[in-house]
Amino acid sequence: MRIRRIMKKYLILVLLVSLAVSISCSDSSSSEDMEIDCSQTDLAVAVVGSTQPSCDLQGTIEVSGSGGNEPYLFSIDGTNFQSSTTFTDVAAGSYTIIISDVNDCTSQVDANLEAAADAITLDLIATNSECGNPTGSVTVMASGGDGNFTYSIDGGDGQSENRFENIANGSHSVSVSDGDGCSATKSVVVLSGVSWMETISPLFDLNCTISGCHNGDDENIPNFLVFANVQSFAGAIKINTRDGTMPRAGSGLTLTEEQIELIACWVDDGAQNN
């Protein structure tokens, strides 16, 4: 009888320990599944060094990231991101440096790169272009050098006017040279303004995030119900929709040429959650 009582107490103890472990694991899992509140993050970016652009040499800006959750990505134009903390071939002017962490939280810092005495400084203003219809414009404000400027965009012929019309959406490169042979180049993004919420997301709902496709049913297929996944695969989505491999053959789903162009414009805008 004594042995039975001991065994009974032992089994009760084991049961209680197991229950405690189960509760603990459940609580831990719930904590891990909590969404990150980016408004509470300590993610930050700082400018730690720079070199001035001169007549024959573009400048650099060096930054560092802290807080949040690594790995970090950095952008100097709000569209193109890189893992390197150094931006090269940077013209003189004002910039907003953006840092993004693994949770898609962001932070930013302003940076001003002053030009050497003989350098040309550029500031660019772009207006939106309709998707598939080049109606945008880029205006160039140049200073420094000898003041005798010639302007060109995307390697085209030079012109004396500082404004370019009928520019399509996407990334463009603007160059300015002066009478002394000094030059400066700066990139600018002309947006189409295509909206994820109003235009692109409904296309995904009808043609992509459906059963048997990108709706999370298959762990081997990216779940495009999660916007971060859509953003990560944006370049591939643009290519696959244009070459006809998305939606998949045999699915009975198709995209019109206009819809394909809208997706491409949205991707070229930086795949924004707009």
Tab-separated table of C-alpha atoms in Angstrom:
chain	number	residue	atom	x	y	z
A	1	MET	CA	0.000	0.000	0.000
A	2	ARG	CA	2.836	2.362	0.853
A	3	ILE	CA	4.420	1.710	-2.566
A	4	ARG	CA	1.094	2.457	-4.283
A	5	ARG	CA	0.782	5.763	-2.433
A	6	ILE	CA	4.330	6.726	-3.424
A	7	MET	CA	3.707	5.817	-7.056
A	8	LYS	CA	0.438	7.777	-7.061
A	9	LYS	CA	2.176	10.889	-5.710
A	10	TYR	CA	4.938	10.464	-8.314
A	11	LEU	CA	2.455	10.226	-11.180
A	12	ILE	CA	0.609	13.337	-9.971
A	13	LEU	CA	3.918	15.224	-9.800
A	14	VAL	CA	4.860	14.156	-13.349
A	15	LEU	CA	1.434	15.240	-14.600
A	16	LEU	CA	1.773	18.692	-12.994
A	17	VAL	CA	5.270	19.187	-14.430
A	18	SER	CA	4.060	18.190	-17.915
A	19	LEU	CA	1.133	20.577	-17.653
A	20	ALA	CA	3.463	23.415	-16.602
A	21	VAL	CA	5.786	22.749	-19.533
A	22	SER	CA	2.834	22.664	-21.946
A	23	ILE	CA	1.546	26.003	-20.665
A	24	SER	CA	5.026	27.500	-20.847
A	25	CYS	CA	5.517	26.384	-24.454
A	26	SER	CA	2.103	27.689	-25.423
A	27	ASP	CA	2.850	31.084	-23.890
A	28	SER	CA	6.224	31.238	-25.640
A	29	SER	CA	4.660	30.401	-28.999
A	30	SER	CA	2.025	33.090	-28.574
A	31	SER	CA	4.733	35.632	-27.784
A	32	GLU	CA	6.696	34.725	-30.891
A	33	ASP	CA	3.607	35.118	-33.094
A	34	MET	CA	2.961	38.680	-31.901
A	35	GLU	CA	3.217	41.308	-34.633
A	36	ILE	CA	6.075	43.782	-34.452
A	37	ASP	CA	4.977	47.346	-33.649
A	38	CYS	CA	7.347	49.440	-35.741
A	39	SER	CA	6.258	52.606	-33.940
A	40	GLN	CA	7.952	51.240	-30.812
A	41	THR	CA	11.200	50.129	-32.459
A	42	ASP	CA	14.585	51.620	-31.564
A	43	LEU	CA	15.798	51.233	-35.150
A	44	ALA	CA	18.015	54.155	-36.157
A	45	VAL	CA	20.445	55.219	-38.863
A	46	ALA	CA	23.250	57.756	-38.562
A	47	VAL	CA	25.675	59.391	-40.973
A	48	VAL	CA	29.216	58.521	-39.843
A	49	GLY	CA	31.310	59.863	-42.700
A	50	SER	CA	31.377	61.452	-46.152
A	51	THR	CA	33.699	62.728	-48.859
A	52	GLN	CA	33.004	65.841	-50.903
A	53	PRO	CA	32.399	65.565	-54.634
A	54	SER	CA	34.777	67.619	-56.755
A	55	CYS	CA	35.020	68.415	-60.439
A	56	ASP	CA	36.401	64.993	-61.403
A	57	LEU	CA	35.233	62.819	-58.505
A	58	GLN	CA	31.824	62.024	-57.079
A	59	GLY	CA	31.332	61.926	-53.314
A	60	THR	CA	30.456	59.216	-50.807
A	61	ILE	CA	28.191	58.956	-47.769
A	62	GLU	CA	28.801	56.349	-45.073
A	63	VAL	CA	26.092	55.391	-42.564
A	64	SER	CA	25.600	52.980	-39.691
A	65	GLY	CA	22.492	51.243	-38.347
A	66	SER	CA	21.473	50.317	-34.817
A	67	GLY	CA	18.511	48.841	-32.956
A	68	GLY	CA	15.683	46.943	-34.591
A	69	ASN	CA	16.534	43.491	-35.927
A	70	GLU	CA	19.354	42.833	-38.365
A	71	PRO	CA	20.124	42.382	-41.202
A	72	TYR	CA	19.694	45.969	-42.360
A	73	LEU	CA	19.148	47.439	-45.821
A	74	PHE	CA	19.873	51.077	-46.715
A	75	SER	CA	18.499	53.402	-49.400
A	76	ILE	CA	19.483	56.884	-50.540
A	77	ASP	CA	16.580	57.367	-52.954
A	78	GLY	CA	13.689	55.583	-51.191
A	79	THR	CA	13.445	52.924	-53.889
A	80	ASN	CA	16.716	51.048	-54.308
A	81	PHE	CA	18.096	49.313	-51.202
A	82	GLN	CA	21.541	47.854	-50.520
A	83	SER	CA	23.249	45.969	-47.706
A	84	SER	CA	26.393	48.109	-47.916
A	85	THR	CA	26.633	51.033	-45.501
A	86	THR	CA	28.521	53.170	-48.041
A	87	PHE	CA	26.902	55.060	-50.910
A	88	THR	CA	29.313	55.879	-53.736
A	89	ASP	CA	29.148	58.148	-56.788
A	90	VAL	CA	27.001	60.606	-54.864
A	91	ALA	CA	26.553	64.113	-56.217
A	92	ALA	CA	26.457	67.106	-53.907
A	93	GLY	CA	23.009	67.829	-52.492
A	94	SER	CA	20.493	66.890	-49.818
A	95	TYR	CA	19.446	63.280	-49.218
A	96	THR	CA	17.231	61.252	-46.932
A	97	ILE	CA	18.895	57.980	-45.943
A	98	ILE	CA	16.459	55.177	-45.044
A	99	ILE	CA	17.233	52.042	-43.053
A	100	SER	CA	14.989	48.959	-43.150
A	101	ASP	CA	15.329	45.924	-40.879
A	102	VAL	CA	14.188	42.302	-41.190
A	103	ASN	CA	10.740	43.245	-39.811
A	104	ASP	CA	10.255	45.912	-42.529
A	105	CYS	CA	10.485	48.651	-39.900
A	106	THR	CA	12.164	51.816	-41.152
A	107	SER	CA	13.921	54.893	-39.857
A	108	GLN	CA	15.605	57.766	-41.647
A	109	VAL	CA	18.136	60.561	-41.318
A	110	ASP	CA	18.832	63.611	-43.471
A	111	ALA	CA	22.253	64.009	-45.034
A	112	ASN	CA	23.738	66.989	-46.838
A	113	LEU	CA	26.754	66.521	-49.049
A	114	GLU	CA	28.538	69.788	-49.757
A	115	ALA	CA	30.470	70.214	-52.942
A	116	ALA	CA	34.053	71.275	-53.326
A	117	ALA	CA	34.537	74.743	-54.805
A	118	ASP	CA	34.782	73.500	-58.398
A	119	ALA	CA	32.040	70.855	-58.178
A	120	ILE	CA	28.554	70.991	-59.669
A	121	THR	CA	25.647	70.557	-57.256
A	122	LEU	CA	22.373	69.023	-58.455
A	123	ASP	CA	18.860	68.988	-57.049
A	124	LEU	CA	16.113	67.229	-59.010
A	125	ILE	CA	12.331	67.611	-58.917
A	126	ALA	CA	10.189	64.966	-60.634
A	127	THR	CA	6.476	64.950	-61.406
A	128	ASN	CA	4.547	61.678	-61.756
A	129	SER	CA	3.983	59.972	-65.087
A	130	GLU	CA	0.875	58.026	-66.056
A	131	CYS	CA	1.526	54.288	-66.120
A	132	GLY	CA	2.348	53.287	-69.702
A	133	ASN	CA	2.151	56.888	-70.904
A	134	PRO	CA	5.244	59.113	-70.507
A	135	THR	CA	3.732	62.278	-69.074
A	136	GLY	CA	6.219	62.955	-66.274
A	137	SER	CA	8.878	65.624	-66.055
A	138	VAL	CA	12.238	66.205	-64.367
A	139	THR	CA	13.513	69.675	-63.481
A	140	VAL	CA	17.199	70.151	-62.681
A	141	MET	CA	18.575	72.835	-60.368
A	142	ALA	CA	22.345	73.046	-60.885
A	143	SER	CA	24.874	75.285	-59.166
A	144	GLY	CA	28.655	75.523	-58.873
A	145	GLY	CA	31.063	74.959	-61.716
A	146	ASP	CA	31.362	77.836	-64.164
A	147	GLY	CA	27.578	78.145	-64.547
A	148	ASN	CA	27.601	77.288	-68.260
A	149	PHE	CA	25.551	74.103	-67.976
A	150	THR	CA	24.475	71.434	-70.439
A	151	TYR	CA	21.832	68.936	-69.310
A	152	SER	CA	21.131	65.364	-70.415
A	153	ILE	CA	19.008	62.472	-69.186
A	154	ASP	CA	19.676	58.740	-69.516
A	155	GLY	CA	22.702	59.323	-71.737
A	156	GLY	CA	20.749	61.313	-74.317
A	157	ASP	CA	21.807	64.418	-76.219
A	158	GLY	CA	22.678	67.485	-74.170
A	159	GLN	CA	20.384	70.497	-74.030
A	160	SER	CA	20.521	74.002	-72.593
A	161	GLU	CA	17.088	73.748	-70.955
A	162	ASN	CA	17.034	72.402	-67.385
A	163	ARG	CA	13.653	70.660	-67.716
A	164	PHE	CA	12.888	67.325	-69.366
A	165	GLU	CA	9.319	66.575	-70.510
A	166	ASN	CA	7.469	63.384	-71.514
A	167	ILE	CA	9.441	61.200	-69.097
A	168	ALA	CA	8.179	57.691	-68.332
A	169	ASN	CA	7.914	56.357	-64.807
A	170	GLY	CA	10.962	54.563	-63.463
A	171	SER	CA	14.541	55.378	-62.503
A	172	HIS	CA	16.447	57.936	-64.579
A	173	SER	CA	19.966	59.325	-64.559
A	174	VAL	CA	20.514	63.065	-65.028
A	175	SER	CA	23.916	64.491	-65.947
A	176	VAL	CA	25.080	68.100	-65.993
A	177	SER	CA	28.384	69.361	-67.405
A	178	ASP	CA	29.889	72.832	-67.557
A	179	GLY	CA	32.279	74.735	-69.827
A	180	ASP	CA	35.325	73.588	-67.852
A	181	GLY	CA	34.524	69.918	-68.430
A	182	CYS	CA	33.290	69.312	-64.888
A	183	SER	CA	30.201	67.126	-64.575
A	184	ALA	CA	27.828	65.635	-62.037
A	185	THR	CA	25.291	62.834	-62.269
A	186	LYS	CA	22.328	62.092	-60.037
A	187	SER	CA	19.499	59.571	-60.230
A	188	VAL	CA	15.810	60.351	-59.839
A	189	VAL	CA	12.711	58.159	-59.701
A	190	VAL	CA	9.628	59.253	-61.621
A	191	LEU	CA	6.634	57.617	-59.986
A	192	SER	CA	3.456	56.395	-61.628
A	193	GLY	CA	1.451	56.555	-58.407
A	194	VAL	CA	-0.165	53.136	-59.000
A	195	SER	CA	-1.719	52.085	-55.684
A	196	TRP	CA	-1.216	48.690	-54.062
A	197	MET	CA	-4.479	48.904	-52.103
A	198	GLU	CA	-6.685	50.234	-54.902
A	199	THR	CA	-5.202	48.596	-58.011
A	200	ILE	CA	-2.649	45.827	-57.447
A	201	SER	CA	-4.019	44.022	-54.379
A	202	PRO	CA	-7.396	43.332	-56.064
A	203	LEU	CA	-5.524	41.747	-59.006
A	204	PHE	CA	-3.692	39.464	-56.573
A	205	ASP	CA	-6.981	38.547	-54.866
A	206	LEU	CA	-8.455	37.399	-58.180
A	207	ASN	CA	-5.429	35.789	-59.812
A	208	CYS	CA	-2.850	34.887	-57.219
A	209	THR	CA	-3.810	34.552	-53.540
A	210	ILE	CA	-6.262	31.745	-54.239
A	211	SER	CA	-6.446	28.070	-53.349
A	212	GLY	CA	-3.556	26.087	-54.770
A	213	CYS	CA	-1.519	29.202	-55.481
A	214	HIS	CA	0.075	31.904	-53.279
A	215	ASN	CA	-2.433	31.798	-50.424
A	216	GLY	CA	-0.242	30.043	-47.845
A	217	ASP	CA	-1.537	26.479	-48.403
A	218	ASP	CA	1.834	25.266	-49.714
A	219	GLU	CA	4.917	26.090	-47.635
A	220	ASN	CA	7.062	25.756	-50.771
A	221	ILE	CA	5.217	28.626	-52.475
A	222	PRO	CA	5.574	32.219	-51.169
A	223	ASN	CA	2.470	33.361	-49.310
A	224	PHE	CA	1.408	36.588	-51.010
A	225	LEU	CA	-1.268	37.253	-48.413
A	226	VAL	CA	1.723	38.630	-46.467
A	227	PHE	CA	2.668	41.959	-48.051
A	228	ALA	CA	6.341	41.664	-47.060
A	229	ASN	CA	6.562	38.546	-49.249
A	230	VAL	CA	5.014	40.359	-52.208
A	231	GLN	CA	7.521	43.179	-51.759
A	232	SER	CA	10.457	40.745	-51.562
A	233	PHE	CA	9.440	39.010	-54.797
A	234	ALA	CA	8.335	42.199	-56.607
A	235	GLY	CA	11.060	41.989	-59.263
A	236	ALA	CA	10.232	38.363	-60.047
A	237	ILE	CA	6.509	39.152	-60.138
A	238	LYS	CA	7.136	41.846	-62.765
A	239	ILE	CA	9.170	39.436	-64.902
A	240	ASN	CA	6.793	36.480	-64.511
A	241	THR	CA	3.667	38.450	-65.356
A	242	ARG	CA	5.328	39.907	-68.456
A	243	ASP	CA	6.579	36.541	-69.753
A	244	GLY	CA	3.215	34.844	-69.127
A	245	THR	CA	4.299	32.401	-66.404
A	246	MET	CA	2.180	34.165	-63.788
A	247	PRO	CA	-0.667	33.293	-63.383
A	248	ARG	CA	0.360	29.691	-63.983
A	249	ALA	CA	-0.500	28.008	-67.266
A	250	GLY	CA	-3.574	25.812	-66.989
A	251	SER	CA	-5.028	27.802	-64.116
A	252	GLY	CA	-7.632	29.382	-66.351
A	253	LEU	CA	-6.567	32.822	-65.100
A	254	THR	CA	-5.165	35.590	-67.277
A	255	LEU	CA	-4.027	39.179	-66.967
A	256	THR	CA	-4.724	41.823	-69.580
A	257	GLU	CA	-1.854	43.825	-71.070
A	258	GLU	CA	-3.070	46.845	-69.115
A	259	GLN	CA	-3.018	44.900	-65.836
A	260	ILE	CA	0.489	43.594	-66.556
A	261	GLU	CA	1.643	47.162	-67.218
A	262	LEU	CA	0.077	48.362	-63.951
A	263	ILE	CA	1.938	45.688	-61.988
A	264	ALA	CA	5.201	46.684	-63.695
A	265	CYS	CA	4.622	50.367	-62.913
A	266	TRP	CA	3.871	49.585	-59.282
A	267	VAL	CA	7.082	47.526	-59.001
A	268	ASP	CA	9.102	50.293	-60.689
A	269	ASP	CA	7.702	52.718	-58.116
A	270	GLY	CA	9.407	50.641	-55.431
A	271	ALA	CA	6.594	48.179	-54.639
A	272	GLN	CA	5.180	50.522	-52.053
A	273	ASN	CA	2.434	49.669	-49.575
A	274	ASN	CA	0.388	52.627	-50.786
